[in-house]
PDB file of C-alpha atoms in Angstrom:
ATOM      1  CA  MET A   1     -25.387 101.003 -71.699  1.00 88.00           C
ATOM      2  CA  VAL A   2     -22.556 103.115 -70.320  1.00 95.00           C
ATOM      3  CA  ARG A   3     -19.425 101.142 -69.438  1.00 97.00           C
ATOM      4  CA  TYR A   4     -17.551 101.839 -66.201  1.00 98.00           C
ATOM      5  CA  HIS A   5     -14.200 100.495 -65.069  1.00 98.00           C
ATOM      6  CA  LEU A   6     -12.702 101.097 -61.636  1.00 97.00           C
ATOM      7  CA  SER A   7      -8.913 100.937 -61.609  1.00 97.00           C
ATOM      8  CA  ARG A   8      -8.139  98.056 -59.261  1.00 97.00           C
ATOM      9  CA  ARG A   9      -4.645  99.338 -58.573  1.00 98.00           C
ATOM     10  CA  LEU A  10      -5.837 102.812 -57.597  1.00 98.00           C
ATOM     11  CA  ALA A  11      -8.793 101.442 -55.619  1.00 98.00           C
ATOM     12  CA  LEU A  12      -6.467  99.226 -53.576  1.00 98.00           C
ATOM     13  CA  ALA A  13      -4.171 102.192 -52.917  1.00 98.00           C
ATOM     14  CA  ILE A  14      -7.147 104.227 -51.680  1.00 98.00           C
ATOM     15  CA  VAL A  15      -8.328 101.397 -49.411  1.00 98.00           C
ATOM     16  CA  ARG A  16      -4.795 100.940 -48.055  1.00 98.00           C
ATOM     17  CA  ASP A  17      -4.402 104.632 -47.242  1.00 99.00           C
ATOM     18  CA  ALA A  18      -7.845 104.781 -45.630  1.00 98.00           C
ATOM     19  CA  ILE A  19      -6.967 101.847 -43.379  1.00 97.00           C
ATOM     20  CA  LEU A  20      -3.576 103.368 -42.507  1.00 98.00           C
ATOM     21  CA  GLY A  21      -5.036 106.830 -41.924  1.00 97.00           C
ATOM     22  CA  ARG A  22      -3.096 108.535 -44.714  1.00 98.00           C
ATOM     23  CA  ARG A  23      -4.423 111.636 -46.448  1.00 98.00           C
ATOM     24  CA  ARG A  24      -5.097 111.734 -50.183  1.00 99.00           C
ATOM     25  CA  SER A  25      -6.317 114.369 -52.654  1.00 98.00           C
ATOM     26  CA  PHE A  26      -9.763 113.602 -54.048  1.00 98.00           C
ATOM     27  CA  HIS A  27      -9.146 116.225 -56.708  1.00 97.00           C
ATOM     28  CA  THR A  28      -6.141 114.222 -57.943  1.00 98.00           C
ATOM     29  CA  ASP A  29      -7.753 110.801 -57.566  1.00 99.00           C
ATOM     30  CA  SER A  30     -11.009 111.841 -59.253  1.00 99.00           C
ATOM     31  CA  ARG A  31      -9.134 112.914 -62.375  1.00 98.00           C
ATOM     32  CA  LEU A  32      -7.571 109.460 -62.552  1.00 98.00           C
ATOM     33  CA  LEU A  33     -10.716 107.517 -61.657  1.00 98.00           C
ATOM     34  CA  VAL A  34     -12.954 109.382 -64.118  1.00 98.00           C
ATOM     35  CA  ARG A  35     -11.001 107.777 -66.943  1.00 98.00           C
ATOM     36  CA  GLY A  36     -12.936 104.623 -66.106  1.00 98.00           C
ATOM     37  CA  ILE A  37     -16.142 106.134 -67.515  1.00 98.00           C
ATOM     38  CA  ALA A  38     -16.325 105.177 -71.192  1.00 97.00           C
ATOM     39  CA  SER A  39     -18.306 108.301 -72.094  1.00 98.00           C
ATOM     40  CA  LEU A  40     -18.756 111.351 -69.850  1.00 98.00           C
ATOM     41  CA  ARG A  41     -20.855 114.200 -71.207  1.00 98.00           C
ATOM     42  CA  VAL A  42     -20.853 117.633 -69.559  1.00 98.00           C
ATOM     43  CA  ILE A  43     -23.871 119.830 -70.290  1.00 98.00           C
ATOM     44  CA  GLY A  44     -23.770 123.532 -69.501  1.00 96.00           C
ATOM     45  CA  ALA A  45     -20.969 125.850 -68.454  1.00 93.00           C
ATOM     46  CA  ILE A  46     -18.630 124.648 -65.720  1.00 93.00           C
ATOM     47  CA  PRO A  47     -18.294 127.479 -63.182  1.00 90.00           C
ATOM     48  CA  ASP A  48     -14.813 128.432 -62.020  1.00 85.00           C
ATOM     49  CA  LEU A  49     -15.242 127.573 -58.362  1.00 83.00           C
ATOM     50  CA  ALA A  50     -11.550 127.929 -57.598  1.00 73.00           C
ATOM     51  CA  SER A  51     -11.355 131.637 -58.392  1.00 67.00           C
ATOM     52  CA  ALA A  52     -14.526 132.392 -56.435  1.00 50.00           C
ATOM     53  CA  ARG A  53     -13.141 130.641 -53.355  1.00 48.00           C
ATOM     54  CA  GLY A  54     -10.572 133.382 -52.800  1.00 42.00           C
ATOM     55  CA  ARG A  55     -13.060 136.257 -52.695  1.00 45.00           C
ATOM     56  CA  ARG A  56     -14.606 135.898 -49.243  1.00 42.00           C
ATOM     57  CA  SER A  57     -16.002 139.432 -49.302  1.00 37.00           C
ATOM     58  CA  LEU A  58     -17.902 138.693 -52.497  1.00 46.00           C
ATOM     59  CA  HIS A  59     -18.595 134.993 -52.142  1.00 55.00           C
ATOM     60  CA  GLY A  60     -18.903 132.691 -49.146  1.00 77.00           C
ATOM     61  CA  GLY A  61     -18.265 129.451 -51.004  1.00 91.00           C
ATOM     62  CA  TRP A  62     -20.330 126.851 -52.836  1.00 94.00           C
ATOM     63  CA  LEU A  63     -22.778 124.089 -51.990  1.00 96.00           C
ATOM     64  CA  VAL A  64     -22.959 121.642 -54.904  1.00 98.00           C
ATOM     65  CA  THR A  65     -26.262 119.729 -54.800  1.00 98.00           C
ATOM     66  CA  VAL A  66     -26.850 116.702 -57.028  1.00 98.00           C
ATOM     67  CA  ASN A  67     -29.430 113.947 -57.331  1.00 98.00           C
ATOM     68  CA  HIS A  68     -28.515 110.453 -56.135  1.00 96.00           C
ATOM     69  CA  TYR A  69     -28.845 108.813 -59.565  1.00 97.00           C
ATOM     70  CA  SER A  70     -29.342 105.066 -59.358  1.00 94.00           C
ATOM     71  CA  ARG A  71     -30.145 101.999 -61.398  1.00 94.00           C
ATOM     72  CA  PRO A  72     -29.279  98.314 -60.986  1.00 92.00           C
ATOM     73  CA  GLY A  73     -25.536  97.884 -61.485  1.00 92.00           C
ATOM     74  CA  PHE A  74     -24.650 101.582 -61.224  1.00 96.00           C
ATOM     75  CA  ARG A  75     -22.237 102.558 -58.461  1.00 94.00           C
ATOM     76  CA  ALA A  76     -22.994 105.898 -56.824  1.00 94.00           C
ATOM     77  CA  TRP A  77     -19.308 106.739 -56.406  1.00 96.00           C
ATOM     78  CA  TRP A  78     -19.180 107.744 -60.083  1.00 98.00           C
ATOM     79  CA  ILE A  79     -21.280 110.819 -59.240  1.00 98.00           C
ATOM     80  CA  PRO A  80     -18.791 112.600 -56.931  1.00 98.00           C
ATOM     81  CA  ILE A  81     -15.861 111.313 -58.993  1.00 99.00           C
ATOM     82  CA  SER A  82     -17.277 112.849 -62.180  1.00 98.00           C
ATOM     83  CA  ILE A  83     -18.157 116.171 -60.576  1.00 98.00           C
ATOM     84  CA  ALA A  84     -14.895 116.584 -58.653  1.00 98.00           C
ATOM     85  CA  SER A  85     -12.864 115.826 -61.775  1.00 98.00           C
ATOM     86  CA  LEU A  86     -14.353 118.893 -63.499  1.00 97.00           C
ATOM     87  CA  PHE A  87     -13.124 121.440 -60.951  1.00 95.00           C
ATOM     88  CA  SER A  88      -9.623 122.676 -60.182  1.00 90.00           C
ATOM     89  CA  CYS A  89     -10.108 122.705 -56.405  1.00 91.00           C
ATOM     90  CA  GLU A  90     -10.667 120.199 -53.628  1.00 94.00           C
ATOM     91  CA  MET A  91     -14.268 119.422 -52.714  1.00 96.00           C
ATOM     92  CA  HIS A  92     -15.549 118.580 -49.244  1.00 97.00           C
ATOM     93  CA  TRP A  93     -18.173 115.918 -49.930  1.00 98.00           C
ATOM     94  CA  VAL A  94     -20.644 114.914 -47.249  1.00 97.00           C
ATOM     95  CA  ILE A  95     -20.897 111.124 -47.463  1.00 95.00           C
ATOM     96  CA  THR A  96     -22.783 108.493 -45.521  1.00 92.00           C
ATOM     97  CA  SER A  97     -20.988 106.780 -42.670  1.00 92.00           C
ATOM     98  CA  THR A  98     -22.918 103.532 -43.147  1.00 90.00           C
ATOM     99  CA  LEU A  99     -24.558 101.591 -45.966  1.00 90.00           C
ATOM    100  CA  THR A 100     -27.932 100.186 -44.930  1.00 86.00           C
ATOM    101  CA  PHE A 101     -29.899  97.383 -46.589  1.00 85.00           C
ATOM    102  CA  PRO A 102     -33.363  95.867 -46.119  1.00 85.00           C
ATOM    103  CA  ASP A 103     -32.198  92.241 -46.283  1.00 90.00           C
ATOM    104  CA  PHE A 104     -30.678  90.267 -43.399  1.00 92.00           C
ATOM    105  CA  LEU A 105     -27.499  89.129 -45.158  1.00 94.00           C
ATOM    106  CA  ARG A 106     -26.179  92.512 -46.292  1.00 92.00           C
ATOM    107  CA  SER A 107     -27.384  94.310 -43.174  1.00 91.00           C
ATOM    108  CA  HIS A 108     -25.263  91.924 -41.092  1.00 93.00           C
ATOM    109  CA  THR A 109     -22.207  91.858 -43.362  1.00 95.00           C
ATOM    110  CA  VAL A 110     -21.862  94.926 -45.593  1.00 93.00           C
ATOM    111  CA  THR A 111     -23.408  97.365 -43.091  1.00 92.00           C
ATOM    112  CA  PRO A 112     -20.938  96.751 -40.217  1.00 93.00           C
ATOM    113  CA  LEU A 113     -18.016  96.705 -42.666  1.00 95.00           C
ATOM    114  CA  SER A 114     -19.099 100.033 -44.175  1.00 94.00           C
ATOM    115  CA  ASP A 115     -19.652 101.430 -40.675  1.00 93.00           C
ATOM    116  CA  TRP A 116     -15.971 100.734 -40.010  1.00 96.00           C
ATOM    117  CA  PHE A 117     -14.541 101.754 -43.406  1.00 96.00           C
ATOM    118  CA  LEU A 118     -16.496 104.777 -44.668  1.00 97.00           C
ATOM    119  CA  PRO A 119     -15.579 107.143 -41.797  1.00 96.00           C
ATOM    120  CA  ARG A 120     -11.932 106.238 -42.440  1.00 98.00           C
ATOM    121  CA  LEU A 121     -12.366 106.974 -46.140  1.00 98.00           C
ATOM    122  CA  ALA A 122     -13.904 110.334 -45.216  1.00 97.00           C
ATOM    123  CA  CYS A 123     -10.862 111.168 -43.071  1.00 97.00           C
ATOM    124  CA  THR A 124      -8.520 110.220 -45.910  1.00 98.00           C
ATOM    125  CA  TYR A 125     -10.149 112.780 -48.218  1.00 98.00           C
ATOM    126  CA  GLY A 126     -11.166 115.366 -45.627  1.00 96.00           C
ATOM    127  CA  PHE A 127     -14.863 114.655 -46.246  1.00 97.00           C
ATOM    128  CA  GLY A 128     -17.758 115.000 -43.848  1.00 95.00           C
ATOM    129  CA  SER A 129     -19.205 111.694 -42.639  1.00 93.00           C
ATOM    130  CA  MET A 130     -22.869 111.530 -41.642  1.00 90.00           C
ATOM    131  CA  PRO A 131     -25.163 108.687 -40.505  1.00 86.00           C
ATOM    132  CA  PRO A 132     -27.797 107.677 -43.071  1.00 80.00           C
ATOM    133  CA  MET A 133     -31.274 109.163 -43.270  1.00 70.00           C
ATOM    134  CA  PRO A 134     -33.682 108.526 -41.790  1.00 66.00           C
ATOM    135  CA  PRO A 135     -31.401 108.047 -38.785  1.00 65.00           C
ATOM    136  CA  ARG A 136     -31.460 104.790 -36.876  1.00 72.00           C
ATOM    137  CA  PRO A 137     -32.252 105.285 -33.169  1.00 74.00           C
ATOM    138  CA  GLN A 138     -28.592 104.777 -32.281  1.00 77.00           C
ATOM    139  CA  ASP A 139     -27.504 107.402 -34.857  1.00 78.00           C
ATOM    140  CA  VAL A 140     -29.511 110.452 -33.759  1.00 79.00           C
ATOM    141  CA  ALA A 141     -26.785 111.959 -31.573  1.00 83.00           C
ATOM    142  CA  ALA A 142     -24.060 111.111 -34.099  1.00 83.00           C
ATOM    143  CA  ARG A 143     -26.019 112.769 -36.897  1.00 83.00           C
ATOM    144  CA  ALA A 144     -26.518 115.968 -34.901  1.00 85.00           C
ATOM    145  CA  ARG A 145     -22.790 116.013 -34.162  1.00 90.00           C
ATOM    146  CA  ALA A 146     -21.953 115.451 -37.850  1.00 90.00           C
ATOM    147  CA  VAL A 147     -24.233 118.324 -38.898  1.00 90.00           C
ATOM    148  CA  ARG A 148     -22.477 120.647 -36.463  1.00 92.00           C
ATOM    149  CA  GLU A 149     -19.071 119.591 -37.799  1.00 93.00           C
ATOM    150  CA  VAL A 150     -20.045 120.332 -41.420  1.00 94.00           C
ATOM    151  CA  LEU A 151     -21.480 123.713 -40.427  1.00 92.00           C
ATOM    152  CA  ARG A 152     -18.310 124.490 -38.482  1.00 92.00           C
ATOM    153  CA  PHE A 153     -16.263 123.610 -41.565  1.00 92.00           C
ATOM    154  CA  ALA A 154     -18.438 125.819 -43.777  1.00 91.00           C
ATOM    155  CA  ARG A 155     -17.966 128.793 -41.464  1.00 88.00           C
ATOM    156  CA  SER A 156     -14.293 128.402 -40.552  1.00 82.00           C
ATOM    157  CA  ALA A 157     -12.621 127.116 -43.724  1.00 71.00           C
ATOM    158  CA  PRO A 158     -11.508 129.342 -46.588  1.00 81.00           C
ATOM    159  CA  PRO A 159     -14.579 129.698 -48.829  1.00 85.00           C
ATOM    160  CA  PRO A 160     -15.402 125.998 -49.185  1.00 92.00           C
ATOM    161  CA  VAL A 161     -16.807 123.859 -51.978  1.00 94.00           C
ATOM    162  CA  ILE A 162     -19.121 121.344 -50.316  1.00 96.00           C
ATOM    163  CA  GLY A 163     -20.758 118.500 -52.241  1.00 98.00           C
ATOM    164  CA  LEU A 164     -24.062 116.954 -51.180  1.00 97.00           C
ATOM    165  CA  ALA A 165     -26.595 114.468 -52.582  1.00 96.00           C
ATOM    166  CA  PRO A 166     -29.549 115.350 -50.317  1.00 94.00           C
ATOM    167  CA  GLU A 167     -31.568 112.220 -51.148  1.00 92.00           C
ATOM    168  CA  GLY A 168     -28.991 110.269 -49.178  1.00 86.00           C
ATOM    169  CA  GLY A 169     -29.467 106.990 -51.047  1.00 85.00           C
ATOM    170  CA  ASP A 170     -31.143 105.102 -53.866  1.00 86.00           C
ATOM    171  CA  SER A 171     -34.888 105.466 -54.373  1.00 88.00           C
ATOM    172  CA  ALA A 172     -37.207 102.492 -54.726  1.00 84.00           C
ATOM    173  CA  ASP A 173     -37.973 103.216 -58.389  1.00 91.00           C
ATOM    174  CA  ASN A 174     -34.597 104.766 -59.357  1.00 92.00           C
ATOM    175  CA  ARG A 175     -36.225 108.176 -59.845  1.00 96.00           C
ATOM    176  CA  LEU A 176     -35.818 111.465 -58.015  1.00 96.00           C
ATOM    177  CA  THR A 177     -37.325 111.468 -54.546  1.00 94.00           C
ATOM    178  CA  LEU A 178     -37.597 114.162 -51.894  1.00 93.00           C
ATOM    179  CA  PRO A 179     -35.164 113.796 -48.986  1.00 91.00           C
ATOM    180  CA  SER A 180     -35.943 112.739 -45.451  1.00 89.00           C
ATOM    181  CA  PRO A 181     -36.980 115.481 -43.001  1.00 91.00           C
ATOM    182  CA  GLY A 182     -34.025 117.552 -41.865  1.00 91.00           C
ATOM    183  CA  ALA A 183     -32.227 117.843 -45.207  1.00 93.00           C
ATOM    184  CA  GLY A 184     -33.850 121.169 -46.078  1.00 95.00           C
ATOM    185  CA  ARG A 185     -33.016 122.590 -42.658  1.00 94.00           C
ATOM    186  CA  PHE A 186     -29.393 121.463 -43.062  1.00 95.00           C
ATOM    187  CA  ILE A 187     -29.135 123.138 -46.474  1.00 96.00           C
ATOM    188  CA  ALA A 188     -30.706 126.316 -45.079  1.00 95.00           C
ATOM    189  CA  HIS A 189     -27.996 126.434 -42.404  1.00 94.00           C
ATOM    190  CA  LEU A 190     -25.272 126.008 -45.037  1.00 95.00           C
ATOM    191  CA  ALA A 191     -26.817 128.733 -47.182  1.00 94.00           C
ATOM    192  CA  GLY A 192     -26.971 130.911 -44.087  1.00 92.00           C
ATOM    193  CA  ALA A 193     -23.212 130.448 -43.730  1.00 90.00           C
ATOM    194  CA  GLY A 194     -22.821 132.239 -47.071  1.00 90.00           C
ATOM    195  CA  LEU A 195     -22.759 129.327 -49.506  1.00 94.00           C
ATOM    196  CA  THR A 196     -24.204 129.750 -52.998  1.00 94.00           C
ATOM    197  CA  ILE A 197     -26.028 126.654 -54.253  1.00 96.00           C
ATOM    198  CA  LEU A 198     -24.940 125.064 -57.531  1.00 97.00           C
ATOM    199  CA  PRO A 199     -27.489 122.478 -58.786  1.00 98.00           C
ATOM    200  CA  ILE A 200     -26.332 119.525 -60.883  1.00 99.00           C
ATOM    201  CA  GLY A 201     -28.278 116.764 -62.588  1.00 98.00           C
ATOM    202  CA  ALA A 202     -26.580 113.363 -62.962  1.00 98.00           C
ATOM    203  CA  PHE A 203     -28.059 110.766 -65.298  1.00 98.00           C
ATOM    204  CA  GLU A 204     -27.356 108.372 -68.158  1.00 98.00           C
ATOM    205  CA  ALA A 205     -28.545 109.106 -71.690  1.00 97.00           C
ATOM    206  CA  ASP A 206     -27.482 108.034 -75.185  1.00 95.00           C
ATOM    207  CA  ASP A 207     -24.746 105.711 -73.879  1.00 96.00           C
ATOM    208  CA  ALA A 208     -23.114 108.476 -71.828  1.00 98.00           C
ATOM    209  CA  PHE A 209     -23.000 109.461 -68.176  1.00 98.00           C
ATOM    210  CA  CYS A 210     -24.187 113.056 -68.103  1.00 99.00           C
ATOM    211  CA  ILE A 211     -23.381 115.864 -65.679  1.00 99.00           C
ATOM    212  CA  ARG A 212     -25.639 118.848 -66.312  1.00 99.00           C
ATOM    213  CA  PHE A 213     -24.985 122.194 -64.618  1.00 98.00           C
ATOM    214  CA  GLY A 214     -27.769 124.560 -63.675  1.00 97.00           C
ATOM    215  CA  PRO A 215     -27.624 128.253 -62.763  1.00 96.00           C
ATOM    216  CA  PRO A 216     -26.287 129.009 -59.253  1.00 95.00           C
ATOM    217  CA  TYR A 217     -28.697 130.589 -56.797  1.00 95.00           C
ATOM    218  CA  ASN A 218     -29.000 131.802 -53.212  1.00 94.00           C
ATOM    219  CA  LEU A 219     -31.829 131.128 -50.786  1.00 92.00           C
ATOM    220  CA  LEU A 220     -34.022 134.096 -49.993  1.00 83.00           C
ATOM    221  CA  ALA A 221     -33.802 135.572 -46.520  1.00 79.00           C
ATOM    222  CA  ASN A 222     -37.557 135.423 -45.886  1.00 84.00           C
ATOM    223  CA  LEU A 223     -37.886 131.670 -45.371  1.00 91.00           C
ATOM    224  CA  PRO A 224     -40.778 130.286 -43.298  1.00 92.00           C
ATOM    225  CA  ALA A 225     -40.265 130.849 -39.574  1.00 90.00           C
ATOM    226  CA  ASP A 226     -41.637 127.461 -38.534  1.00 94.00           C
ATOM    227  CA  PRO A 227     -38.731 124.934 -38.562  1.00 93.00           C
ATOM    228  CA  ASP A 228     -40.731 122.122 -40.191  1.00 95.00           C
ATOM    229  CA  ALA A 229     -42.211 124.439 -42.819  1.00 96.00           C
ATOM    230  CA  ARG A 230     -38.759 125.885 -43.555  1.00 95.00           C
ATOM    231  CA  ASP A 231     -37.314 122.379 -43.870  1.00 96.00           C
ATOM    232  CA  ALA A 232     -39.954 121.313 -46.415  1.00 96.00           C
ATOM    233  CA  HIS A 233     -39.831 124.633 -48.295  1.00 96.00           C
ATOM    234  CA  VAL A 234     -36.058 124.585 -48.785  1.00 97.00           C
ATOM    235  CA  ALA A 235     -36.065 120.908 -49.766  1.00 96.00           C
ATOM    236  CA  ARG A 236     -38.609 121.591 -52.515  1.00 96.00           C
ATOM    237  CA  LEU A 237     -36.661 124.621 -53.776  1.00 97.00           C
ATOM    238  CA  VAL A 238     -33.442 122.618 -53.981  1.00 98.00           C
ATOM    239  CA  PHE A 239     -35.058 119.627 -55.643  1.00 97.00           C
ATOM    240  CA  ARG A 240     -36.968 121.753 -58.129  1.00 97.00           C
ATOM    241  CA  ALA A 241     -33.640 123.187 -59.294  1.00 98.00           C
ATOM    242  CA  ILE A 242     -32.228 119.662 -59.650  1.00 98.00           C
ATOM    243  CA  ALA A 243     -35.366 118.286 -61.329  1.00 98.00           C
ATOM    244  CA  ASP A 244     -35.121 120.959 -64.026  1.00 98.00           C
ATOM    245  CA  LEU A 245     -31.789 119.407 -65.073  1.00 98.00           C
ATOM    246  CA  LEU A 246     -33.008 115.807 -65.363  1.00 98.00           C
ATOM    247  CA  PRO A 247     -34.851 113.899 -68.096  1.00 98.00           C
ATOM    248  CA  ALA A 248     -38.596 113.742 -67.460  1.00 97.00           C
ATOM    249  CA  ARG A 249     -38.399 109.966 -66.969  1.00 97.00           C
ATOM    250  CA  LEU A 250     -36.406 110.510 -63.758  1.00 97.00           C
ATOM    251  CA  VAL A 251     -38.826 113.005 -62.169  1.00 97.00           C
ATOM    252  CA  PRO A 252     -42.127 111.490 -60.934  1.00 95.00           C
ATOM    253  CA  PRO A 253     -45.100 113.837 -61.506  1.00 93.00           C
ATOM    254  CA  SER A 254     -46.230 112.943 -57.983  1.00 89.00           C
ATOM    255  CA  LEU A 255     -43.413 115.091 -56.564  1.00 88.00           C
ATOM    256  CA  GLY A 256     -45.265 118.171 -57.783  1.00 85.00           C
ATOM    257  CA  LEU A 257     -42.063 119.991 -58.652  1.00 80.00           C
TER     258      LEU A 257
END
């Protein structure tokens, strides 16, 4: 079992700055926080995203897509921390604005607290904050607004490096699962803004937390014209690229990838 340790001192400093509305560098913090992973294994070549960011005429930026690895006791924050620590540039992660739970206790305690805190944490790091999928009835307008804000960032910032876990949360059996409707359409819009997709597989194996890089790719221009068909088509393309980087035990055959 991989051991993880979150620096209490640094975590408290991050919480304090989020509450006070102070900005922090996730690039800097991730390199400190990643020391809490007893064994981090990087598989594949780490692309130099920083140098590509300055060549707008040749490259419109990057969209880093990763699976939402989960198991009992594992904290999902280790995924963006590990990935961000490997690059020499700031990443603009798209994170949830609310944690949702099926049980009454957490849905009435942790959910409202996260609804208050996570958007503040996103502001501290310059992240995008988006309501969970599938959206609750009260979140539909907020989610559409959040999508527009991320797309505006992708088009107006210097060539960005955006991080996204399209699943949006833990799966019931801790294996890869296709995202909720809308994720593929969102990714297609980001790719249309000039972003190249970099797939990453995150998983635990042989007492190590593994980050495995796949080959970058671009979406083809001739995507299905029907919005729903395009959404499903892009989602399957993106998840096939991620599935190829994961152990077979984490990819259900029923996905048909």
